[in-house]
Amino acid sequence: MELAIVGAGAAGAAATYALRDTDVDVTVFEKSRGVCGRAATRRKHGCRYDHGANYVKSNSPRVNELITETLPTDGLVDIQEPVWTFDAAGDIEPGESRDDHKWTYEDGITQLGKRLFDRADADIEFETRVGRLSHSGGNWWLLDTDGNDLGTFDAVLLTPPAPQTADILAATEWNDSLLADIQAAVDAVPYRTIYAVLLHYPFEVEYPWYGLVNTDREHPVGWLSREELKDGHVPAGESLFAAQMSPEWSVDRYEDPSEAVKADAAELVADLLDDERFADPDWTDRQGWRYALPDDGVDDIVRDAEPHGLYVAGDWVVGDGRVHLAVENGLEVGERIADDSA
């Protein structure tokens, strides 16, 4: 089987990994210059930071085993400090101890995707944005957004966020009424937009928590975490906050000038922590995630396309924006592809 995987995020990486010992010939098309999608890492001024997903939770025994036993564990970081909570009024309280482990890597969470691909056998075409598919004669023909031919394949796995997958399906040519039903089901998956802001300070801070999460979803700050508590991320004597703003605030400010957005986010963090020092970071960074977190899963009708060689995978298939769910779903879909190719 010749398989095209659209997207080199966590689900695409896991599906590729699941196919490593099969006769399936995998080509991955990734619109960006790196792997692991929203499980992303950047470097700046001697710091590394995870500016999308902050860590991998330990809720999946299968993913736990993959991370801690199967894949290389050099540089694996288990964040020990807890996650606390706060409400609309900014009142901070100890949270529930629901996360036994919070994993990332000294080189950043993107290492998860890199290590999955390193153990697999696939060609990855970076900076290639798939625009549409065409089905004819039992094969799938891929074209980029400029209409350039990307090749013909026996099967396709779509892993971008649901709205982007829906756009590809809306442009797809396939003479089967199933296409419209699948496209509508994917397009119906609701998503939250999140604007992430990184705030760096040339001094250390002491708090009993690693992260703070707004449980009532009524505060402009949705999540705040400390990158300096991850080994290898921040030099000693410095602090780096990762602030993920609430969906409502993020949508309102998404198109505003980034410097103004970052300054306002810093003020909100300073107010939340009741410390005006945090209103004046010495450097900042930001990332707008228009399709950050799914709020629901997709209808099972998408499985009806699999006998025709069309598959989907991602945390949005499950209905919760978690890295371990994207990995778990990618593994499961990859195994179904392997079975279908036998």
mmCIF file of C-alpha atoms in Angstrom:
data_model
loop_
_atom_site.group_PDB
_atom_site.id
_atom_site.type_symbol
_atom_site.label_atom_id
_atom_site.label_comp_id
_atom_site.label_asym_id
_atom_site.label_seq_id
_atom_site.Cartn_x
_atom_site.Cartn_y
_atom_site.Cartn_z
ATOM 1 C CA MET A 1 0.000 0.000 0.000
ATOM 2 C CA GLU A 2 1.090 3.547 -0.808
ATOM 3 C CA LEU A 3 -0.219 5.762 2.025
ATOM 4 C CA ALA A 4 -0.263 9.558 2.263
ATOM 5 C CA ILE A 5 -0.495 11.045 5.756
ATOM 6 C CA VAL A 6 -1.497 14.708 5.871
ATOM 7 C CA GLY A 7 0.026 16.314 8.961
ATOM 8 C CA ALA A 8 3.117 15.455 11.024
ATOM 9 C CA GLY A 9 1.521 16.207 14.376
ATOM 10 C CA ALA A 10 1.215 13.759 17.240
ATOM 11 C CA ALA A 11 -1.488 11.671 15.534
ATOM 12 C CA GLY A 12 0.340 11.534 12.215
ATOM 13 C CA ALA A 13 3.608 10.638 13.935
ATOM 14 C CA ALA A 14 1.941 7.879 15.956
ATOM 15 C CA ALA A 15 0.212 6.410 12.893
ATOM 16 C CA THR A 16 3.521 6.394 11.021
ATOM 17 C CA TYR A 17 5.142 4.675 13.989
ATOM 18 C CA ALA A 18 2.376 2.041 14.089
ATOM 19 C CA LEU A 19 3.149 1.187 10.450
ATOM 20 C CA ARG A 20 6.911 0.857 10.958
ATOM 21 C CA ASP A 21 7.073 -2.946 10.576
ATOM 22 C CA THR A 22 4.564 -3.252 7.742
ATOM 23 C CA ASP A 23 4.832 -3.148 3.953
ATOM 24 C CA VAL A 24 2.931 0.143 3.857
ATOM 25 C CA ASP A 25 4.974 2.845 2.092
ATOM 26 C CA VAL A 26 4.285 6.115 3.964
ATOM 27 C CA THR A 27 4.699 9.685 2.713
ATOM 28 C CA VAL A 28 3.889 12.484 5.170
ATOM 29 C CA PHE A 29 2.944 15.985 3.998
ATOM 30 C CA GLU A 30 3.446 18.699 6.631
ATOM 31 C CA LYS A 31 2.597 22.366 6.070
ATOM 32 C CA SER A 32 5.190 23.680 8.554
ATOM 33 C CA ARG A 33 8.936 23.168 8.907
ATOM 34 C CA GLY A 34 8.771 20.797 11.891
ATOM 35 C CA VAL A 35 6.916 17.905 13.439
ATOM 36 C CA CYS A 36 4.462 17.367 16.307
ATOM 37 C CA GLY A 37 1.988 20.150 15.501
ATOM 38 C CA ARG A 38 0.610 21.879 18.607
ATOM 39 C CA ALA A 39 3.037 19.895 20.762
ATOM 40 C CA ALA A 40 5.556 22.532 19.762
ATOM 41 C CA THR A 41 8.868 23.849 21.101
ATOM 42 C CA ARG A 42 10.821 27.036 20.414
ATOM 43 C CA ARG A 43 14.212 28.417 21.412
ATOM 44 C CA LYS A 44 14.947 32.038 22.288
ATOM 45 C CA HIS A 45 17.595 33.815 24.360
ATOM 46 C CA GLY A 46 18.983 30.566 25.759
ATOM 47 C CA CYS A 47 15.541 29.211 26.709
ATOM 48 C CA ARG A 48 13.481 26.348 25.372
ATOM 49 C CA TYR A 49 9.740 26.456 25.841
ATOM 50 C CA ASP A 50 6.649 24.465 24.937
ATOM 51 C CA HIS A 51 4.288 27.107 23.585
ATOM 52 C CA GLY A 52 1.364 24.851 22.653
ATOM 53 C CA ALA A 53 0.754 21.680 24.601
ATOM 54 C CA ASN A 54 2.784 21.966 27.786
ATOM 55 C CA TYR A 55 3.210 18.283 28.610
ATOM 56 C CA VAL A 56 1.883 14.777 28.006
ATOM 57 C CA LYS A 57 -0.473 13.505 30.688
ATOM 58 C CA SER A 58 -0.208 9.989 32.070
ATOM 59 C CA ASN A 59 -3.839 8.934 31.571
ATOM 60 C CA SER A 60 -3.092 6.336 28.893
ATOM 61 C CA PRO A 61 -1.229 3.168 29.957
ATOM 62 C CA ARG A 62 -0.348 2.548 26.327
ATOM 63 C CA VAL A 63 1.174 5.999 25.831
ATOM 64 C CA ASN A 64 2.902 5.749 29.225
ATOM 65 C CA GLU A 65 4.659 2.578 28.136
ATOM 66 C CA LEU A 66 5.556 4.112 24.784
ATOM 67 C CA ILE A 67 7.158 7.169 26.388
ATOM 68 C CA THR A 68 8.863 5.531 29.360
ATOM 69 C CA GLU A 69 9.895 2.136 27.963
ATOM 70 C CA THR A 70 9.667 1.834 24.187
ATOM 71 C CA LEU A 71 11.000 5.151 22.913
ATOM 72 C CA PRO A 72 14.405 6.496 24.016
ATOM 73 C CA THR A 73 14.107 8.070 27.470
ATOM 74 C CA ASP A 74 17.227 10.250 27.463
ATOM 75 C CA GLY A 75 16.215 13.773 28.432
ATOM 76 C CA LEU A 76 12.730 12.712 29.539
ATOM 77 C CA VAL A 77 11.348 15.165 32.129
ATOM 78 C CA ASP A 78 8.660 14.292 34.675
ATOM 79 C CA ILE A 79 7.353 17.563 36.116
ATOM 80 C CA GLN A 80 6.887 17.003 39.841
ATOM 81 C CA GLU A 81 5.194 20.226 40.953
ATOM 82 C CA PRO A 82 1.360 20.163 40.961
ATOM 83 C CA VAL A 83 -1.294 22.015 39.009
ATOM 84 C CA TRP A 84 -3.414 24.371 41.124
ATOM 85 C CA THR A 85 -6.675 26.092 40.214
ATOM 86 C CA PHE A 86 -8.119 29.610 40.187
ATOM 87 C CA ASP A 87 -11.535 31.122 39.535
ATOM 88 C CA ALA A 88 -12.971 34.213 37.867
ATOM 89 C CA ALA A 89 -12.022 36.334 40.877
ATOM 90 C CA GLY A 90 -8.415 35.154 40.654
ATOM 91 C CA ASP A 91 -8.544 33.178 43.890
ATOM 92 C CA ILE A 92 -5.834 30.494 43.712
ATOM 93 C CA GLU A 93 -6.317 27.164 45.465
ATOM 94 C CA PRO A 94 -4.501 23.815 45.559
ATOM 95 C CA GLY A 95 -5.846 21.590 42.793
ATOM 96 C CA GLU A 96 -6.678 17.930 42.652
ATOM 97 C CA SER A 97 -3.763 15.503 42.317
ATOM 98 C CA ARG A 98 -5.186 14.063 39.105
ATOM 99 C CA ASP A 99 -1.976 14.105 37.059
ATOM 100 C CA ASP A 100 0.451 11.510 38.416
ATOM 101 C CA HIS A 101 2.960 12.376 35.675
ATOM 102 C CA LYS A 102 3.420 15.340 33.375
ATOM 103 C CA TRP A 103 6.025 14.446 30.766
ATOM 104 C CA THR A 104 8.066 16.527 28.381
ATOM 105 C CA TYR A 105 11.730 16.481 27.320
ATOM 106 C CA GLU A 106 14.747 18.622 28.084
ATOM 107 C CA ASP A 107 14.811 19.504 24.381
ATOM 108 C CA GLY A 108 11.073 20.210 24.398
ATOM 109 C CA ILE A 109 7.828 18.345 23.874
ATOM 110 C CA THR A 110 8.369 18.242 20.105
ATOM 111 C CA GLN A 111 10.842 15.443 20.866
ATOM 112 C CA LEU A 112 7.873 13.083 21.132
ATOM 113 C CA GLY A 113 7.078 13.471 17.441
ATOM 114 C CA LYS A 114 10.734 13.364 16.458
ATOM 115 C CA ARG A 115 11.314 10.125 18.362
ATOM 116 C CA LEU A 116 8.243 8.490 16.846
ATOM 117 C CA PHE A 117 9.352 9.408 13.335
ATOM 118 C CA ASP A 118 12.941 8.344 14.061
ATOM 119 C CA ARG A 119 11.706 4.815 14.793
ATOM 120 C CA ALA A 120 9.489 4.714 11.701
ATOM 121 C CA ASP A 121 10.159 4.552 7.969
ATOM 122 C CA ALA A 122 8.549 7.448 6.134
ATOM 123 C CA ASP A 123 9.365 10.280 3.767
ATOM 124 C CA ILE A 124 8.322 13.666 5.162
ATOM 125 C CA GLU A 125 7.642 16.553 2.775
ATOM 126 C CA PHE A 126 7.840 19.743 4.841
ATOM 127 C CA GLU A 127 6.306 23.121 3.928
ATOM 128 C CA THR A 128 3.744 21.314 1.770
ATOM 129 C CA ARG A 129 0.111 22.228 2.359
ATOM 130 C CA VAL A 130 -2.384 19.728 0.951
ATOM 131 C CA GLY A 131 -5.363 21.553 -0.541
ATOM 132 C CA ARG A 132 -7.591 18.828 -1.910
ATOM 133 C CA LEU A 133 -7.957 15.186 -2.836
ATOM 134 C CA SER A 134 -9.385 13.486 -5.884
ATOM 135 C CA HIS A 135 -10.602 9.896 -5.930
ATOM 136 C CA SER A 136 -10.594 7.905 -9.153
ATOM 137 C CA GLY A 137 -10.059 4.285 -10.089
ATOM 138 C CA GLY A 138 -9.645 3.252 -6.468
ATOM 139 C CA ASN A 139 -6.741 5.678 -5.896
ATOM 140 C CA TRP A 140 -6.373 9.030 -4.166
ATOM 141 C CA TRP A 141 -4.664 11.912 -5.931
ATOM 142 C CA LEU A 142 -3.296 14.720 -3.732
ATOM 143 C CA LEU A 143 -2.804 18.338 -4.781
ATOM 144 C CA ASP A 144 -1.343 21.220 -2.816
ATOM 145 C CA THR A 145 -3.094 24.564 -2.317
ATOM 146 C CA ASP A 146 -1.570 25.853 -5.573
ATOM 147 C CA GLY A 147 -2.903 22.885 -7.523
ATOM 148 C CA ASN A 148 0.460 21.140 -7.844
ATOM 149 C CA ASP A 149 0.444 17.346 -8.110
ATOM 150 C CA LEU A 150 1.679 15.625 -4.938
ATOM 151 C CA GLY A 151 1.197 12.080 -6.188
ATOM 152 C CA THR A 152 -1.297 9.222 -6.260
ATOM 153 C CA PHE A 153 -1.822 6.892 -3.296
ATOM 154 C CA ASP A 154 -3.859 3.854 -2.350
ATOM 155 C CA ALA A 155 -5.025 5.476 0.882
ATOM 156 C CA VAL A 156 -4.950 8.817 2.710
ATOM 157 C CA LEU A 157 -4.918 9.637 6.424
ATOM 158 C CA LEU A 158 -5.996 13.189 7.323
ATOM 159 C CA THR A 159 -4.746 14.430 10.713
ATOM 160 C CA PRO A 160 -4.980 18.272 10.720
ATOM 161 C CA PRO A 161 -7.418 19.918 13.160
ATOM 162 C CA ALA A 162 -11.034 19.225 12.212
ATOM 163 C CA PRO A 163 -11.723 22.629 10.565
ATOM 164 C CA GLN A 164 -8.678 22.241 8.298
ATOM 165 C CA THR A 165 -9.564 18.623 7.537
ATOM 166 C CA ALA A 166 -13.107 19.773 6.693
ATOM 167 C CA ASP A 167 -11.681 22.358 4.260
ATOM 168 C CA ILE A 168 -9.703 19.646 2.467
ATOM 169 C CA LEU A 169 -12.781 17.436 2.262
ATOM 170 C CA ALA A 170 -14.926 20.334 1.001
ATOM 171 C CA ALA A 171 -12.507 20.759 -1.927
ATOM 172 C CA THR A 172 -12.226 17.019 -2.577
ATOM 173 C CA GLU A 173 -13.552 15.337 -5.730
ATOM 174 C CA TRP A 174 -15.136 11.972 -5.001
ATOM 175 C CA ASN A 175 -18.262 10.725 -6.693
ATOM 176 C CA ASP A 176 -19.808 9.256 -3.575
ATOM 177 C CA SER A 177 -22.560 10.732 -1.400
ATOM 178 C CA LEU A 178 -20.553 9.623 1.645
ATOM 179 C CA LEU A 179 -18.138 12.524 1.086
ATOM 180 C CA ALA A 180 -20.717 15.208 1.919
ATOM 181 C CA ASP A 181 -21.810 13.383 5.065
ATOM 182 C CA ILE A 182 -18.231 12.958 6.295
ATOM 183 C CA GLN A 183 -17.314 16.544 5.514
ATOM 184 C CA ALA A 184 -20.360 17.797 7.437
ATOM 185 C CA ALA A 185 -19.534 15.590 10.438
ATOM 186 C CA VAL A 186 -15.940 16.825 10.563
ATOM 187 C CA ASP A 187 -16.980 20.443 10.031
ATOM 188 C CA ALA A 188 -19.346 20.188 13.007
ATOM 189 C CA VAL A 189 -16.536 19.585 15.537
ATOM 190 C CA PRO A 190 -16.357 22.735 17.735
ATOM 191 C CA TYR A 191 -12.965 24.246 18.500
ATOM 192 C CA ARG A 192 -11.526 26.716 20.984
ATOM 193 C CA THR A 193 -9.082 29.407 19.898
ATOM 194 C CA ILE A 194 -6.191 30.079 22.288
ATOM 195 C CA TYR A 195 -3.616 32.853 22.196
ATOM 196 C CA ALA A 196 -0.416 31.767 23.967
ATOM 197 C CA VAL A 197 1.937 34.370 25.419
ATOM 198 C CA LEU A 198 5.436 33.691 26.796
ATOM 199 C CA LEU A 199 6.723 36.079 29.480
ATOM 200 C CA HIS A 200 10.391 36.006 30.560
ATOM 201 C CA TYR A 201 11.896 37.573 33.692
ATOM 202 C CA PRO A 202 15.565 37.876 34.732
ATOM 203 C CA PHE A 203 14.846 36.662 38.259
ATOM 204 C CA GLU A 204 13.648 33.531 40.039
ATOM 205 C CA VAL A 205 10.241 33.081 41.621
ATOM 206 C CA GLU A 206 9.030 30.658 44.268
ATOM 207 C CA TYR A 207 5.579 29.123 44.073
ATOM 208 C CA PRO A 208 4.308 25.710 45.235
ATOM 209 C CA TRP A 209 2.744 25.001 41.820
ATOM 210 C CA TYR A 210 3.920 24.275 38.280
ATOM 211 C CA GLY A 211 0.709 25.407 36.627
ATOM 212 C CA LEU A 212 -2.557 27.196 37.310
ATOM 213 C CA VAL A 213 -5.790 26.343 35.486
ATOM 214 C CA ASN A 214 -8.969 28.418 35.473
ATOM 215 C CA THR A 215 -11.701 25.939 36.338
ATOM 216 C CA ASP A 216 -14.790 28.115 35.761
ATOM 217 C CA ARG A 217 -13.549 29.453 32.382
ATOM 218 C CA GLU A 218 -14.502 32.981 33.439
ATOM 219 C CA HIS A 219 -11.022 34.522 33.752
ATOM 220 C CA PRO A 220 -9.109 36.111 30.824
ATOM 221 C CA VAL A 221 -6.172 33.819 31.654
ATOM 222 C CA GLY A 222 -7.032 30.191 31.025
ATOM 223 C CA TRP A 223 -3.731 28.580 31.969
ATOM 224 C CA LEU A 224 -0.406 29.710 33.428
ATOM 225 C CA SER A 225 2.680 27.523 33.828
ATOM 226 C CA ARG A 226 6.369 27.833 34.685
ATOM 227 C CA GLU A 227 8.813 26.604 32.054
ATOM 228 C CA GLU A 228 11.745 26.905 34.487
ATOM 229 C CA LEU A 229 10.471 23.815 36.295
ATOM 230 C CA LYS A 230 11.288 21.695 33.239
ATOM 231 C CA ASP A 231 14.913 20.541 33.225
ATOM 232 C CA GLY A 232 16.883 22.048 30.365
ATOM 233 C CA HIS A 233 14.365 24.741 29.498
ATOM 234 C CA VAL A 234 15.372 27.918 31.360
ATOM 235 C CA PRO A 235 18.796 28.953 32.739
ATOM 236 C CA ALA A 236 19.178 29.202 36.499
ATOM 237 C CA GLY A 237 18.128 32.517 38.013
ATOM 238 C CA GLU A 238 15.456 33.182 35.347
ATOM 239 C CA SER A 239 11.708 32.612 35.062
ATOM 240 C CA LEU A 240 9.511 31.988 32.028
ATOM 241 C CA PHE A 241 5.713 31.893 32.182
ATOM 242 C CA ALA A 242 3.582 30.269 29.510
ATOM 243 C CA ALA A 243 0.191 31.983 29.598
ATOM 244 C CA GLN A 244 -2.652 30.583 27.533
ATOM 245 C CA MET A 245 -5.442 33.101 27.356
ATOM 246 C CA SER A 246 -9.124 32.177 27.527
ATOM 247 C CA PRO A 247 -10.895 31.376 24.247
ATOM 248 C CA GLU A 248 -13.160 34.443 24.480
ATOM 249 C CA TRP A 249 -10.238 36.787 25.163
ATOM 250 C CA SER A 250 -8.166 35.081 22.455
ATOM 251 C CA VAL A 251 -10.847 35.508 19.797
ATOM 252 C CA ASP A 252 -11.366 39.159 20.744
ATOM 253 C CA ARG A 253 -7.646 39.942 20.545
ATOM 254 C CA TYR A 254 -6.492 37.511 17.857
ATOM 255 C CA GLU A 255 -6.006 40.109 15.104
ATOM 256 C CA ASP A 256 -4.709 42.912 17.345
ATOM 257 C CA PRO A 257 -1.052 44.035 17.175
ATOM 258 C CA SER A 258 0.987 41.395 18.975
ATOM 259 C CA GLU A 259 2.926 43.823 21.182
ATOM 260 C CA ALA A 260 -0.304 45.213 22.609
ATOM 261 C CA VAL A 261 -1.711 41.742 23.153
ATOM 262 C CA LYS A 262 1.435 40.570 24.965
ATOM 263 C CA ALA A 263 1.520 43.694 27.144
ATOM 264 C CA ASP A 264 -2.109 43.256 28.156
ATOM 265 C CA ALA A 265 -1.555 39.560 28.869
ATOM 266 C CA ALA A 266 1.390 40.443 31.116
ATOM 267 C CA GLU A 267 -0.810 42.869 33.066
ATOM 268 C CA LEU A 268 -3.409 40.143 33.560
ATOM 269 C CA VAL A 269 -0.770 37.705 34.819
ATOM 270 C CA ALA A 270 0.594 40.333 37.208
ATOM 271 C CA ASP A 271 -2.905 40.938 38.543
ATOM 272 C CA LEU A 272 -3.597 37.205 38.924
ATOM 273 C CA LEU A 273 -0.371 36.679 40.892
ATOM 274 C CA ASP A 274 -0.684 40.027 42.721
ATOM 275 C CA ASP A 275 2.868 40.998 41.751
ATOM 276 C CA GLU A 276 3.454 44.044 39.528
ATOM 277 C CA ARG A 277 6.915 42.784 38.529
ATOM 278 C CA PHE A 278 5.218 40.444 36.083
ATOM 279 C CA ALA A 279 3.710 43.341 34.137
ATOM 280 C CA ASP A 280 7.184 44.160 32.794
ATOM 281 C CA PRO A 281 8.861 41.082 31.244
ATOM 282 C CA ASP A 282 12.266 41.603 29.665
ATOM 283 C CA TRP A 283 11.266 39.623 26.568
ATOM 284 C CA THR A 284 8.138 37.996 25.246
ATOM 285 C CA ASP A 285 6.906 35.663 22.541
ATOM 286 C CA ARG A 286 3.486 34.605 21.348
ATOM 287 C CA GLN A 287 1.603 32.090 19.221
ATOM 288 C CA GLY A 288 -1.992 32.204 18.123
ATOM 289 C CA TRP A 289 -3.592 28.773 17.938
ATOM 290 C CA ARG A 290 -6.786 29.345 15.977
ATOM 291 C CA TYR A 291 -7.690 25.659 16.231
ATOM 292 C CA ALA A 292 -6.280 24.821 19.646
ATOM 293 C CA LEU A 293 -8.639 22.439 21.425
ATOM 294 C CA PRO A 294 -11.668 20.442 20.257
ATOM 295 C CA ASP A 295 -14.731 20.558 22.479
ATOM 296 C CA ASP A 296 -16.351 17.439 21.057
ATOM 297 C CA GLY A 297 -15.574 14.405 18.942
ATOM 298 C CA VAL A 298 -16.608 13.462 15.430
ATOM 299 C CA ASP A 299 -19.512 11.248 14.397
ATOM 300 C CA ASP A 300 -18.638 7.615 13.737
ATOM 301 C CA ILE A 301 -19.668 8.045 10.104
ATOM 302 C CA VAL A 302 -16.030 8.907 9.346
ATOM 303 C CA ARG A 303 -15.222 5.208 9.794
ATOM 304 C CA ASP A 304 -17.458 4.440 6.790
ATOM 305 C CA ALA A 305 -14.811 5.940 4.487
ATOM 306 C CA GLU A 306 -12.055 3.556 5.613
ATOM 307 C CA PRO A 307 -12.980 0.739 3.171
ATOM 308 C CA HIS A 308 -12.446 3.353 0.440
ATOM 309 C CA GLY A 309 -8.963 4.214 1.724
ATOM 310 C CA LEU A 310 -9.837 7.466 3.508
ATOM 311 C CA TYR A 311 -8.969 7.734 7.211
ATOM 312 C CA VAL A 312 -8.914 10.496 9.839
ATOM 313 C CA ALA A 313 -7.044 10.708 13.154
ATOM 314 C CA GLY A 314 -6.399 13.204 15.914
ATOM 315 C CA ASP A 315 -7.483 14.284 19.377
ATOM 316 C CA TRP A 316 -10.573 15.805 17.736
ATOM 317 C CA VAL A 317 -11.710 12.346 16.668
ATOM 318 C CA VAL A 318 -11.832 11.440 20.376
ATOM 319 C CA GLY A 319 -13.170 14.857 21.395
ATOM 320 C CA ASP A 320 -10.593 16.171 23.885
ATOM 321 C CA GLY A 321 -7.474 18.233 23.168
ATOM 322 C CA ARG A 322 -4.797 16.075 24.783
ATOM 323 C CA VAL A 323 -1.489 14.938 23.318
ATOM 324 C CA HIS A 324 -1.822 11.424 24.701
ATOM 325 C CA LEU A 325 -5.240 11.072 23.045
ATOM 326 C CA ALA A 326 -3.832 12.203 19.687
ATOM 327 C CA VAL A 327 -1.033 9.637 20.033
ATOM 328 C CA GLU A 328 -3.396 6.884 21.136
ATOM 329 C CA ASN A 329 -5.816 7.551 18.292
ATOM 330 C CA GLY A 330 -2.984 7.735 15.767
ATOM 331 C CA LEU A 331 -1.692 4.357 16.902
ATOM 332 C CA GLU A 332 -5.157 2.800 16.629
ATOM 333 C CA VAL A 333 -5.834 4.181 13.154
ATOM 334 C CA GLY A 334 -2.355 3.181 11.989
ATOM 335 C CA GLU A 335 -3.037 -0.372 13.132
ATOM 336 C CA ARG A 336 -6.341 -0.425 11.240
ATOM 337 C CA ILE A 337 -4.537 0.740 8.108
ATOM 338 C CA ALA A 338 -2.001 -2.051 8.581
ATOM 339 C CA ASP A 339 -4.813 -4.607 8.890
ATOM 340 C CA ASP A 340 -6.581 -3.233 5.813
ATOM 341 C CA SER A 341 -3.380 -3.380 3.767
ATOM 342 C CA ALA A 342 -2.647 -7.037 4.608
#
